[in-house]
Amino acid sequence: MGKIIETQIIVIGAGLAGYTVASKCSLLGYKVIIVEKNKNFGGVCLNYGCIPSKYFIDIAKVLEKNKYLYEKNILLNKIKFNLSNINLLKKKIIKSISLDMIKNFKNKNILILYGKAKFINKNLIEIVGKKRKVIKFKFAIIATGSVTKKIHNIPKHNNIWYSDDALKFKFIPKKFLIIGIGVIGLEIANFYKIMGSSIDILDESDLFMPFLDKDISNYFYNLTKNKFNYLINYKILSISDDLYVTSVNKSNGILFKNYYDAILIAVGRRPNVNNLGLKKIKVKFNKYKGIYINENFSTNIPHIYAIGDVIGLPMLAHKAIYQGKILAGYLNGLCNINWKTIPNIIYCNPEIAYVGLNELEAKNLNINYCSVTVPWRFIGRSYLFDYKYGLTKLIFNRNNNKIIGGVILGFNSGELLGELSLAIEMGCNAEDLSLVIHSHPTFYESISIAVDMYFDAIN
Ligand code: NAI
């Protein structure tokens, strides 16, 4: 077996969950080893997910603003962009964040091992890299993230993409089919549209954005239905080698056929649990086919933990970071997990941000709720540029006036959601929110207008 390296904590995966837990555990005085199979740190989020997609979305916002000013005859020339320079800067940004992460580990004396980790038994892990290494650990933390779900019976083709391919931005397809109206599909559709693609978005479900209340998903649908050709409740029948796609409307049987220059498959992600030796050590799995954990992130083997996407839905980077922070504290006897809510943001246009309960969830919990919605045309700030297409919706528990949920839809709404997350986490009621002075003219003053509307509604 060769020389065995001993450590207190071994973290598998240097994505955001692994990065956070390793850093925090080291700050708390543990001896930590982190294993990563890629030379870049940061996992999917940094390399093929959140960071590159938000970079493209930010560029798209600039282009949209310029287009608006051009149409209003304020800018006299249309602006042009250089795709290869956009990609070059993306690579530089990713590299620099990844190097900062590695530097941070080195400063904290965390040992980085490159290679693929696999459990030999409940106390030993082997790392297969340039040189095989065996690690004996007190605690192991699995943070191997998630991988894209595939669909069967599709040809092998350079222009059939998954999200990581789409974020390489090789070219702008004239005709682009996106399969899956989920978060990834909508975000990628958004910036390729602004760059010039004509987009069909297909989903096999008959529900459009089922995670939102109907009033919000309808509002979004109506705002975007001329931008995208939505094929809701359609099933793909075939995709030919030259990307000719036949699909069928599942309710009326009508066929839809089209040629595409590229196709994106964005039908979800699944926990990355393969080739880790988990079956050998008898780790249990959950309904998401992710690693089963208890309330303290421990698997059925008490000294082996799992955090982030590898445990299943919701697969969100901020949830993974938070879990890393909490797990480090828990290992050190500091705190328990006690969060009320996880914020969600879909970075499309208009941006959709929501937190807490929606109306349906409140109803199912038998909460006596009241919701109020402020269209953004009620706020002065929205008249600059084209920002009036937005809304702020708050949901209160009528019995104690506490805020229990909210949706903000519109320009940069994700940045406005913080106030609602804080209010829900702190158990604020409508009076608390109404005592906060909201600056004028801002988008977040829509929150104080919504609170006034709530008082009107209940009195
Ligand atoms: P998703 O689960 O959000 O959406 C997948 C969609 O594909 C669903 O609407 C489903 O009905 C449809 N679908 C499934 N199989 C299909 C098929 N064979 N044909 C047609 N439609 C089909 O998955 P998505 O968008 O791939 O995202 C994966 C994960 O990444 C999610 O858990 C999401 O939370 C996370 N993510 C979060 C982001 C954010 O918070 N801004 C950004 C990107 C990803």
mmCIF file with all atom_site columns, C-alpha atoms and ligand atoms in Angstrom, residues 50 53-54 151 179-187 202-205 207 210-211 234-236 265-269 309 313-318 344-347, ligand 1:
data_model
loop_
_atom_site.group_PDB
_atom_site.id
_atom_site.type_symbol
_atom_site.label_atom_id
_atom_site.label_alt_id
_atom_site.label_comp_id
_atom_site.label_asym_id
_atom_site.label_entity_id
_atom_site.label_seq_id
_atom_site.pdbx_PDB_ins_code
_atom_site.Cartn_x
_atom_site.Cartn_y
_atom_site.Cartn_z
_atom_site.occupancy
_atom_site.B_iso_or_equiv
_atom_site.pdbx_formal_charge
_atom_site.auth_seq_id
_atom_site.auth_comp_id
_atom_site.auth_asym_id
_atom_site.auth_atom_id
_atom_site.pdbx_PDB_model_num
ATOM   1  C CA  . CYS A 1 50  ? -22.539 30.718 -12.243 1.00 0.00 ? 50  CYS A CA  1
ATOM   2  C CA  . SER A 1 53  ? -22.955 32.714 -17.175 1.00 0.00 ? 53  SER A CA  1
ATOM   3  C CA  . LYS A 1 54  ? -23.249 35.864 -15.053 1.00 0.00 ? 54  LYS A CA  1
ATOM   4  C CA  . ILE A 1 151 ? -31.074 12.462 -22.737 1.00 0.00 ? 151 ILE A CA  1
ATOM   5  C CA  . ILE A 1 179 ? -34.422 21.690 -24.368 1.00 0.00 ? 179 ILE A CA  1
ATOM   6  C CA  . GLY A 1 180 ? -35.600 22.396 -20.803 1.00 0.00 ? 180 GLY A CA  1
ATOM   7  C CA  . ILE A 1 181 ? -37.289 25.584 -19.561 1.00 0.00 ? 181 ILE A CA  1
ATOM   8  C CA  . GLY A 1 182 ? -35.452 25.439 -16.258 1.00 0.00 ? 182 GLY A CA  1
ATOM   9  C CA  . VAL A 1 183 ? -33.021 27.857 -14.698 1.00 0.00 ? 183 VAL A CA  1
ATOM   10 C CA  . ILE A 1 184 ? -30.129 26.956 -16.994 1.00 0.00 ? 184 ILE A CA  1
ATOM   11 C CA  . GLY A 1 185 ? -32.246 26.950 -20.162 1.00 0.00 ? 185 GLY A CA  1
ATOM   12 C CA  . LEU A 1 186 ? -33.721 30.380 -19.412 1.00 0.00 ? 186 LEU A CA  1
ATOM   13 C CA  . GLU A 1 187 ? -30.430 32.004 -18.447 1.00 0.00 ? 187 GLU A CA  1
ATOM   14 C CA  . LEU A 1 202 ? -38.978 23.245 -25.492 1.00 0.00 ? 202 LEU A CA  1
ATOM   15 C CA  . ASP A 1 203 ? -40.131 21.514 -22.332 1.00 0.00 ? 203 ASP A CA  1
ATOM   16 C CA  . GLU A 1 204 ? -41.922 18.216 -21.939 1.00 0.00 ? 204 GLU A CA  1
ATOM   17 C CA  . SER A 1 205 ? -43.835 19.445 -18.907 1.00 0.00 ? 205 SER A CA  1
ATOM   18 C CA  . LEU A 1 207 ? -46.357 23.533 -16.473 1.00 0.00 ? 207 LEU A CA  1
ATOM   19 C CA  . PRO A 1 210 ? -44.053 25.511 -11.749 1.00 0.00 ? 210 PRO A CA  1
ATOM   20 C CA  . PHE A 1 211 ? -41.880 26.740 -8.865  1.00 0.00 ? 211 PHE A CA  1
ATOM   21 C CA  . TYR A 1 234 ? -43.698 19.108 -26.329 1.00 0.00 ? 234 TYR A CA  1
ATOM   22 C CA  . LYS A 1 235 ? -41.852 15.845 -26.652 1.00 0.00 ? 235 LYS A CA  1
ATOM   23 C CA  . ILE A 1 236 ? -38.837 15.362 -28.903 1.00 0.00 ? 236 ILE A CA  1
ATOM   24 C CA  . ILE A 1 265 ? -29.771 20.130 -23.445 1.00 0.00 ? 265 ILE A CA  1
ATOM   25 C CA  . ALA A 1 266 ? -30.641 21.617 -20.059 1.00 0.00 ? 266 ALA A CA  1
ATOM   26 C CA  . VAL A 1 267 ? -32.907 19.033 -18.466 1.00 0.00 ? 267 VAL A CA  1
ATOM   27 C CA  . GLY A 1 268 ? -31.460 19.101 -14.968 1.00 0.00 ? 268 GLY A CA  1
ATOM   28 C CA  . ARG A 1 269 ? -28.417 17.950 -13.039 1.00 0.00 ? 269 ARG A CA  1
ATOM   29 C CA  . ASP A 1 309 ? -25.074 19.382 -4.923  1.00 0.00 ? 309 ASP A CA  1
ATOM   30 C CA  . LEU A 1 313 ? -31.921 19.392 -4.637  1.00 0.00 ? 313 LEU A CA  1
ATOM   31 C CA  . PRO A 1 314 ? -31.917 22.328 -4.443  1.00 0.00 ? 314 PRO A CA  1
ATOM   32 C CA  . MET A 1 315 ? -28.620 22.568 -6.301  1.00 0.00 ? 315 MET A CA  1
ATOM   33 C CA  . LEU A 1 316 ? -27.524 26.090 -5.515  1.00 0.00 ? 316 LEU A CA  1
ATOM   34 C CA  . ALA A 1 317 ? -24.047 27.484 -5.031  1.00 0.00 ? 317 ALA A CA  1
ATOM   35 C CA  . HIS A 1 318 ? -25.052 29.674 -2.074  1.00 0.00 ? 318 HIS A CA  1
ATOM   36 C CA  . ASN A 1 344 ? -33.379 31.825 -5.518  1.00 0.00 ? 344 ASN A CA  1
ATOM   37 C CA  . ILE A 1 345 ? -32.429 33.988 -8.454  1.00 0.00 ? 345 ILE A CA  1
ATOM   38 C CA  . ILE A 1 346 ? -32.900 33.305 -12.150 1.00 0.00 ? 346 ILE A CA  1
ATOM   39 C CA  . TYR A 1 347 ? -30.626 35.640 -14.046 1.00 0.00 ? 347 TYR A CA  1
HETATM 40 P P1  . NAI B 2 .   ? -34.136 22.393 -13.962 1.00 0.00 ? 1   NAI B P1  1
HETATM 41 O O1  . NAI B 2 .   ? -34.496 21.235 -13.117 1.00 0.00 ? 1   NAI B O1  1
HETATM 42 O O2  . NAI B 2 .   ? -34.201 23.765 -13.407 1.00 0.00 ? 1   NAI B O2  1
HETATM 43 O O3  . NAI B 2 .   ? -35.054 22.383 -15.294 1.00 0.00 ? 1   NAI B O3  1
HETATM 44 C C1  . NAI B 2 .   ? -35.074 21.275 -16.172 1.00 0.00 ? 1   NAI B C1  1
HETATM 45 C C2  . NAI B 2 .   ? -36.279 21.400 -17.105 1.00 0.00 ? 1   NAI B C2  1
HETATM 46 O O4  . NAI B 2 .   ? -36.137 20.401 -18.100 1.00 0.00 ? 1   NAI B O4  1
HETATM 47 C C3  . NAI B 2 .   ? -37.621 21.147 -16.426 1.00 0.00 ? 1   NAI B C3  1
HETATM 48 O O5  . NAI B 2 .   ? -38.511 22.213 -16.751 1.00 0.00 ? 1   NAI B O5  1
HETATM 49 C C4  . NAI B 2 .   ? -38.083 19.806 -16.989 1.00 0.00 ? 1   NAI B C4  1
HETATM 50 O O6  . NAI B 2 .   ? -39.502 19.743 -17.145 1.00 0.00 ? 1   NAI B O6  1
HETATM 51 C C5  . NAI B 2 .   ? -37.405 19.778 -18.349 1.00 0.00 ? 1   NAI B C5  1
HETATM 52 N N1  . NAI B 2 .   ? -37.127 18.442 -18.880 1.00 0.00 ? 1   NAI B N1  1
HETATM 53 C C6  . NAI B 2 .   ? -36.627 17.376 -18.226 1.00 0.00 ? 1   NAI B C6  1
HETATM 54 N N2  . NAI B 2 .   ? -36.458 16.331 -19.079 1.00 0.00 ? 1   NAI B N2  1
HETATM 55 C C7  . NAI B 2 .   ? -36.842 16.763 -20.313 1.00 0.00 ? 1   NAI B C7  1
HETATM 56 C C8  . NAI B 2 .   ? -36.858 16.174 -21.611 1.00 0.00 ? 1   NAI B C8  1
HETATM 57 N N3  . NAI B 2 .   ? -36.431 14.907 -21.827 1.00 0.00 ? 1   NAI B N3  1
HETATM 58 N N4  . NAI B 2 .   ? -37.339 16.913 -22.638 1.00 0.00 ? 1   NAI B N4  1
HETATM 59 C C9  . NAI B 2 .   ? -37.763 18.188 -22.433 1.00 0.00 ? 1   NAI B C9  1
HETATM 60 N N5  . NAI B 2 .   ? -37.755 18.796 -21.253 1.00 0.00 ? 1   NAI B N5  1
HETATM 61 C C10 . NAI B 2 .   ? -37.279 18.103 -20.185 1.00 0.00 ? 1   NAI B C10 1
HETATM 62 O O7  . NAI B 2 .   ? -32.677 22.044 -14.509 1.00 0.00 ? 1   NAI B O7  1
HETATM 63 P P2  . NAI B 2 .   ? -31.539 22.960 -15.115 1.00 0.00 ? 1   NAI B P2  1
HETATM 64 O O8  . NAI B 2 .   ? -32.101 24.192 -15.717 1.00 0.00 ? 1   NAI B O8  1
HETATM 65 O O9  . NAI B 2 .   ? -30.760 22.044 -15.985 1.00 0.00 ? 1   NAI B O9  1
HETATM 66 O O10 . NAI B 2 .   ? -30.703 23.374 -13.846 1.00 0.00 ? 1   NAI B O10 1
HETATM 67 C C11 . NAI B 2 .   ? -30.036 22.372 -13.066 1.00 0.00 ? 1   NAI B C11 1
HETATM 68 C C12 . NAI B 2 .   ? -29.751 22.835 -11.664 1.00 0.00 ? 1   NAI B C12 1
HETATM 69 O O11 . NAI B 2 .   ? -28.833 23.912 -11.659 1.00 0.00 ? 1   NAI B O11 1
HETATM 70 C C13 . NAI B 2 .   ? -31.013 23.298 -10.952 1.00 0.00 ? 1   NAI B C13 1
HETATM 71 O O12 . NAI B 2 .   ? -31.124 22.580 -9.746  1.00 0.00 ? 1   NAI B O12 1
HETATM 72 C C14 . NAI B 2 .   ? -30.778 24.747 -10.692 1.00 0.00 ? 1   NAI B C14 1
HETATM 73 O O13 . NAI B 2 .   ? -31.275 25.148 -9.435  1.00 0.00 ? 1   NAI B O13 1
HETATM 74 C C15 . NAI B 2 .   ? -29.259 24.913 -10.762 1.00 0.00 ? 1   NAI B C15 1
HETATM 75 N N6  . NAI B 2 .   ? -28.909 26.238 -11.291 1.00 0.00 ? 1   NAI B N6  1
HETATM 76 C C16 . NAI B 2 .   ? -29.209 27.342 -10.578 1.00 0.00 ? 1   NAI B C16 1
HETATM 77 C C17 . NAI B 2 .   ? -28.940 28.595 -11.091 1.00 0.00 ? 1   NAI B C17 1
HETATM 78 C C18 . NAI B 2 .   ? -29.327 29.796 -10.310 1.00 0.00 ? 1   NAI B C18 1
HETATM 79 O O14 . NAI B 2 .   ? -29.638 29.674 -9.141  1.00 0.00 ? 1   NAI B O14 1
HETATM 80 N N7  . NAI B 2 .   ? -29.332 30.983 -10.909 1.00 0.00 ? 1   NAI B N7  1
HETATM 81 C C19 . NAI B 2 .   ? -28.314 28.779 -12.397 1.00 0.00 ? 1   NAI B C19 1
HETATM 82 C C20 . NAI B 2 .   ? -28.088 27.546 -13.077 1.00 0.00 ? 1   NAI B C20 1
HETATM 83 C C21 . NAI B 2 .   ? -28.355 26.330 -12.521 1.00 0.00 ? 1   NAI B C21 1
#
